[in-house]
Tab-separated table of N, CA, C and O in Angstrom:
chain	number	residue	atom	x	y	z
W	1	MET	N	-23.724	-1.418	-67.375
W	1	MET	CA	-23.113	-0.640	-68.408
W	1	MET	C	-22.310	-1.429	-69.390
W	1	MET	O	-21.702	-2.197	-69.125
W	2	SER	N	-22.670	-1.136	-70.978
W	2	SER	CA	-22.339	-1.705	-71.805
W	2	SER	C	-20.996	-1.002	-72.640
W	2	SER	O	-21.673	0.429	-72.724
W	3	VAL	N	-20.255	-1.400	-72.848
W	3	VAL	CA	-19.409	-0.633	-74.073
W	3	VAL	C	-19.170	-1.359	-75.301
W	3	VAL	O	-19.226	-2.421	-75.606
W	4	ASP	N	-19.500	-0.445	-76.478
W	4	ASP	CA	-19.866	-0.925	-77.649
W	4	ASP	C	-18.397	-0.760	-78.232
W	4	ASP	O	-17.997	0.472	-78.391
W	5	LEU	N	-17.483	-1.883	-78.644
W	5	LEU	CA	-16.386	-1.840	-79.301
W	5	LEU	C	-16.333	-2.228	-80.677
W	5	LEU	O	-15.306	-2.734	-81.372
W	6	GLY	N	-17.546	-2.015	-81.324
W	6	GLY	CA	-17.880	-2.342	-82.754
W	6	GLY	C	-17.809	-3.881	-82.847
W	6	GLY	O	-17.946	-4.742	-84.161
W	7	LEU	N	-18.238	-4.748	-81.583
W	7	LEU	CA	-18.303	-6.469	-81.675
W	7	LEU	C	-20.146	-6.885	-82.036
W	7	LEU	O	-20.705	-6.230	-80.979
W	8	ARG	N	-20.089	-7.302	-82.818
W	8	ARG	CA	-21.521	-7.649	-83.023
W	8	ARG	C	-21.883	-9.008	-82.139
W	8	ARG	O	-23.025	-9.141	-81.969
W	9	HIS	N	-20.826	-9.863	-81.654
W	9	HIS	CA	-21.232	-10.944	-80.673
W	9	HIS	C	-20.265	-10.764	-79.648
W	9	HIS	O	-19.578	-10.434	-79.645
W	10	ASP	N	-21.438	-11.279	-78.821
W	10	ASP	CA	-20.611	-11.212	-77.132
W	10	ASP	C	-19.327	-12.297	-77.028
W	10	ASP	O	-19.050	-12.977	-77.860
W	11	ARG	N	-18.495	-11.771	-75.983
W	11	ARG	CA	-17.510	-12.560	-75.576
W	11	ARG	C	-17.637	-13.936	-75.504
W	11	ARG	O	-16.853	-14.902	-75.591
W	12	LEU	N	-18.708	-14.336	-74.741
W	12	LEU	CA	-19.198	-15.591	-74.442
W	12	LEU	C	-19.188	-16.510	-75.649
W	12	LEU	O	-18.534	-17.537	-75.970
W	13	LEU	N	-19.626	-16.193	-76.613
W	13	LEU	CA	-20.121	-16.810	-78.168
W	13	LEU	C	-18.641	-16.802	-78.809
W	13	LEU	O	-18.392	-17.992	-79.201
W	14	ARG	N	-17.745	-15.690	-78.447
W	14	ARG	CA	-16.317	-16.072	-79.087
W	14	ARG	C	-15.756	-17.184	-78.770
W	14	ARG	O	-14.755	-17.663	-79.141
W	15	GLU	N	-15.808	-16.898	-77.504
W	15	GLU	CA	-15.213	-17.888	-76.658
W	15	GLU	C	-15.435	-19.686	-76.788
W	15	GLU	O	-14.795	-20.518	-76.841
W	16	GLN	N	-16.759	-19.628	-76.794
W	16	GLN	CA	-17.300	-20.900	-77.329
W	16	GLN	C	-16.525	-21.386	-78.760
W	16	GLN	O	-16.037	-22.929	-78.946
W	17	ALA	N	-16.723	-20.455	-79.676
W	17	ALA	CA	-15.658	-20.768	-80.861
W	17	ALA	C	-14.306	-21.156	-80.711
W	17	ALA	O	-13.855	-22.188	-81.222
W	18	VAL	N	-13.497	-20.300	-80.303
W	18	VAL	CA	-12.401	-20.701	-79.428
W	18	VAL	C	-12.189	-22.036	-78.930
W	18	VAL	O	-11.216	-23.141	-79.273
W	19	GLU	N	-12.866	-22.754	-78.069
W	19	GLU	CA	-13.039	-23.887	-77.536
W	19	GLU	C	-13.276	-24.924	-78.683
W	19	GLU	O	-12.646	-26.222	-78.684
W	20	MET	N	-13.903	-24.562	-79.811
W	20	MET	CA	-14.107	-25.534	-80.727
W	20	MET	C	-12.957	-25.450	-81.618
W	20	MET	O	-12.394	-26.838	-81.947
W	21	PHE	N	-12.535	-24.272	-82.014
W	21	PHE	CA	-11.356	-23.995	-82.513
W	21	PHE	C	-9.962	-25.451	-81.747
W	21	PHE	O	-9.667	-26.191	-82.660
W	22	GLU	N	-10.131	-24.960	-80.714
W	22	GLU	CA	-8.902	-25.737	-80.059
W	22	GLU	C	-9.278	-27.491	-80.085
W	22	GLU	O	-8.285	-28.022	-79.881
W	23	ARG	N	-10.363	-27.806	-80.055
W	23	ARG	CA	-10.810	-29.336	-80.353
W	23	ARG	C	-10.863	-29.311	-81.671
W	23	ARG	O	-11.222	-30.953	-81.970
W	24	GLY	N	-10.407	-28.696	-82.877
W	24	GLY	CA	-10.087	-29.019	-84.005
W	24	GLY	C	-11.417	-29.002	-85.140
W	24	GLY	O	-11.344	-29.534	-86.345
W	25	PHE	N	-12.556	-28.405	-84.484
W	25	PHE	CA	-13.419	-27.985	-85.387
W	25	PHE	C	-13.208	-27.039	-86.574
W	25	PHE	O	-12.539	-25.898	-85.871
W	26	GLY	N	-13.703	-27.058	-87.825
W	26	GLY	CA	-13.517	-26.069	-88.694
W	26	GLY	C	-14.615	-24.644	-88.671
W	26	GLY	O	-15.323	-25.060	-87.650
W	27	TYR	N	-14.272	-23.966	-89.410
W	27	TYR	CA	-15.342	-22.683	-89.435
W	27	TYR	C	-16.634	-23.155	-89.846
W	27	TYR	O	-17.600	-22.338	-89.078
W	28	GLY	N	-16.885	-24.062	-90.563
W	28	GLY	CA	-18.265	-24.284	-91.234
W	28	GLY	C	-18.925	-25.009	-90.014
W	28	GLY	O	-20.197	-24.513	-89.836
W	29	LEU	N	-18.621	-25.862	-89.105
W	29	LEU	CA	-19.427	-26.515	-88.314
W	29	LEU	C	-19.483	-25.730	-87.043
W	29	LEU	O	-20.774	-25.685	-86.723
W	30	THR	N	-18.525	-24.899	-86.799
W	30	THR	CA	-18.399	-23.842	-85.793
W	30	THR	C	-19.474	-22.942	-86.030
W	30	THR	O	-20.542	-22.766	-85.082
W	31	ALA	N	-19.551	-22.501	-87.262
W	31	ALA	CA	-20.659	-21.416	-87.219
W	31	ALA	C	-21.975	-22.060	-87.456
W	31	ALA	O	-23.013	-21.726	-86.915
W	32	ARG	N	-22.320	-23.395	-87.714
W	32	ARG	CA	-23.504	-24.189	-87.695
W	32	ARG	C	-24.058	-24.066	-86.539
W	32	ARG	O	-25.126	-23.927	-85.640
W	33	ARG	N	-23.024	-24.587	-85.468
W	33	ARG	CA	-23.342	-25.145	-84.071
W	33	ARG	C	-23.695	-23.452	-83.274
W	33	ARG	O	-24.538	-23.716	-82.336
W	34	LEU	N	-22.773	-22.679	-83.725
W	34	LEU	CA	-23.129	-21.237	-82.797
W	34	LEU	C	-24.329	-20.350	-83.318
W	34	LEU	O	-24.495	-19.557	-82.522
W	35	GLY	N	-24.839	-21.011	-84.531
W	35	GLY	CA	-25.939	-19.890	-85.091
W	35	GLY	C	-25.107	-18.905	-85.668
W	35	GLY	O	-25.945	-17.768	-85.748
W	36	VAL	N	-23.998	-18.535	-86.490
W	36	VAL	CA	-23.515	-17.312	-86.935
W	36	VAL	C	-22.846	-17.842	-88.354
W	36	VAL	O	-22.801	-18.683	-88.548
W	37	SER	N	-22.706	-16.699	-88.889
W	37	SER	CA	-22.399	-16.876	-90.495
W	37	SER	C	-20.857	-17.855	-90.433
W	37	SER	O	-19.896	-17.352	-89.626
W	38	ALA	N	-20.640	-18.223	-91.392
W	38	ALA	CA	-19.346	-18.730	-91.711
W	38	ALA	C	-18.311	-17.959	-91.933
W	38	ALA	O	-17.000	-17.979	-91.576
W	39	GLU	N	-18.621	-16.849	-92.377
W	39	GLU	CA	-17.808	-15.602	-92.885
W	39	GLU	C	-17.287	-15.081	-91.293
W	39	GLU	O	-16.371	-14.860	-91.396
W	40	THR	N	-18.159	-14.940	-90.465
W	40	THR	CA	-17.858	-14.282	-88.944
W	40	THR	C	-16.711	-15.386	-88.514
W	40	THR	O	-15.664	-14.858	-87.987
W	41	VAL	N	-17.158	-16.481	-88.489
W	41	VAL	CA	-16.147	-17.714	-87.576
W	41	VAL	C	-15.052	-17.740	-88.462
W	41	VAL	O	-13.716	-18.050	-87.704
W	42	ARG	N	-14.987	-17.506	-89.638
W	42	ARG	CA	-13.720	-17.601	-90.629
W	42	ARG	C	-12.676	-16.481	-89.845
W	42	ARG	O	-11.549	-16.628	-89.805
W	43	GLU	N	-13.237	-15.396	-89.703
W	43	GLU	CA	-12.613	-14.154	-89.250
W	43	GLU	C	-12.196	-14.483	-87.907
W	43	GLU	O	-10.828	-14.152	-87.601
W	44	TRP	N	-12.960	-15.055	-87.109
W	44	TRP	CA	-12.421	-15.243	-85.799
W	44	TRP	C	-11.700	-16.233	-85.892
W	44	TRP	O	-10.724	-16.016	-84.781
W	45	GLN	N	-11.533	-17.155	-86.574
W	45	GLN	CA	-10.404	-18.127	-86.459
W	45	GLN	C	-9.283	-17.402	-87.009
W	45	GLN	O	-8.397	-17.834	-86.803
W	46	LYS	N	-9.110	-16.895	-88.095
W	46	LYS	CA	-8.196	-15.881	-88.527
W	46	LYS	C	-7.161	-15.133	-87.304
W	46	LYS	O	-6.340	-15.272	-87.235
W	47	MET	N	-8.164	-14.503	-86.821
W	47	MET	CA	-7.791	-13.796	-85.615
W	47	MET	C	-7.170	-14.716	-84.519
W	47	MET	O	-5.817	-14.341	-83.695
W	48	TYR	N	-7.886	-15.643	-84.550
W	48	TYR	CA	-7.333	-16.537	-83.067
W	48	TYR	C	-5.669	-17.099	-83.447
W	48	TYR	O	-4.988	-17.254	-82.573
W	49	ARG	N	-5.737	-17.374	-84.711
W	49	ARG	CA	-4.539	-18.231	-85.254
W	49	ARG	C	-3.371	-17.171	-85.030
W	49	ARG	O	-2.170	-17.627	-84.790
W	50	VAL	N	-3.666	-16.071	-85.531
W	50	VAL	CA	-2.384	-14.870	-85.383
W	50	VAL	C	-2.353	-14.507	-84.098
W	50	VAL	O	-1.126	-14.380	-83.703
W	51	ILE	N	-3.014	-14.249	-83.320
W	51	ILE	CA	-3.003	-13.540	-81.935
W	51	ILE	C	-3.132	-14.404	-80.607
W	51	ILE	O	-2.837	-14.438	-79.582
W	52	GLY	N	-4.229	-15.308	-81.143
W	52	GLY	CA	-4.666	-16.559	-80.072
W	52	GLY	C	-5.828	-15.813	-79.295
W	52	GLY	O	-6.564	-15.232	-80.076
W	53	ARG	N	-6.130	-16.523	-77.968
W	53	ARG	CA	-7.321	-16.186	-77.363
W	53	ARG	C	-7.826	-14.753	-77.303
W	53	ARG	O	-8.735	-14.325	-77.198
W	54	GLY	N	-6.649	-13.783	-76.771
W	54	GLY	CA	-7.073	-12.751	-76.595
W	54	GLY	C	-7.267	-11.646	-77.891
W	54	GLY	O	-7.554	-10.783	-77.675
W	55	GLY	N	-7.217	-12.410	-79.211
W	55	GLY	CA	-7.654	-11.625	-80.395
W	55	GLY	C	-9.049	-11.735	-80.674
W	55	GLY	O	-9.458	-10.964	-81.280
W	56	LEU	N	-9.749	-12.521	-79.857
W	56	LEU	CA	-11.299	-12.839	-79.895
W	56	LEU	C	-11.722	-11.968	-79.037
W	56	LEU	O	-12.884	-11.292	-78.835
């Protein structure tokens, strides 16, 4: 059963982004490594900075 919360990317991908943020990677490199747009990662990083891990 899948619940659509309007999220385009799965939780695992967003968790990988968090790990990269915590290691000091910027959104550009994170986007390239994960194969998503830089704009998407920029938004994730903003949410991460404001809310923390739970924000993603």
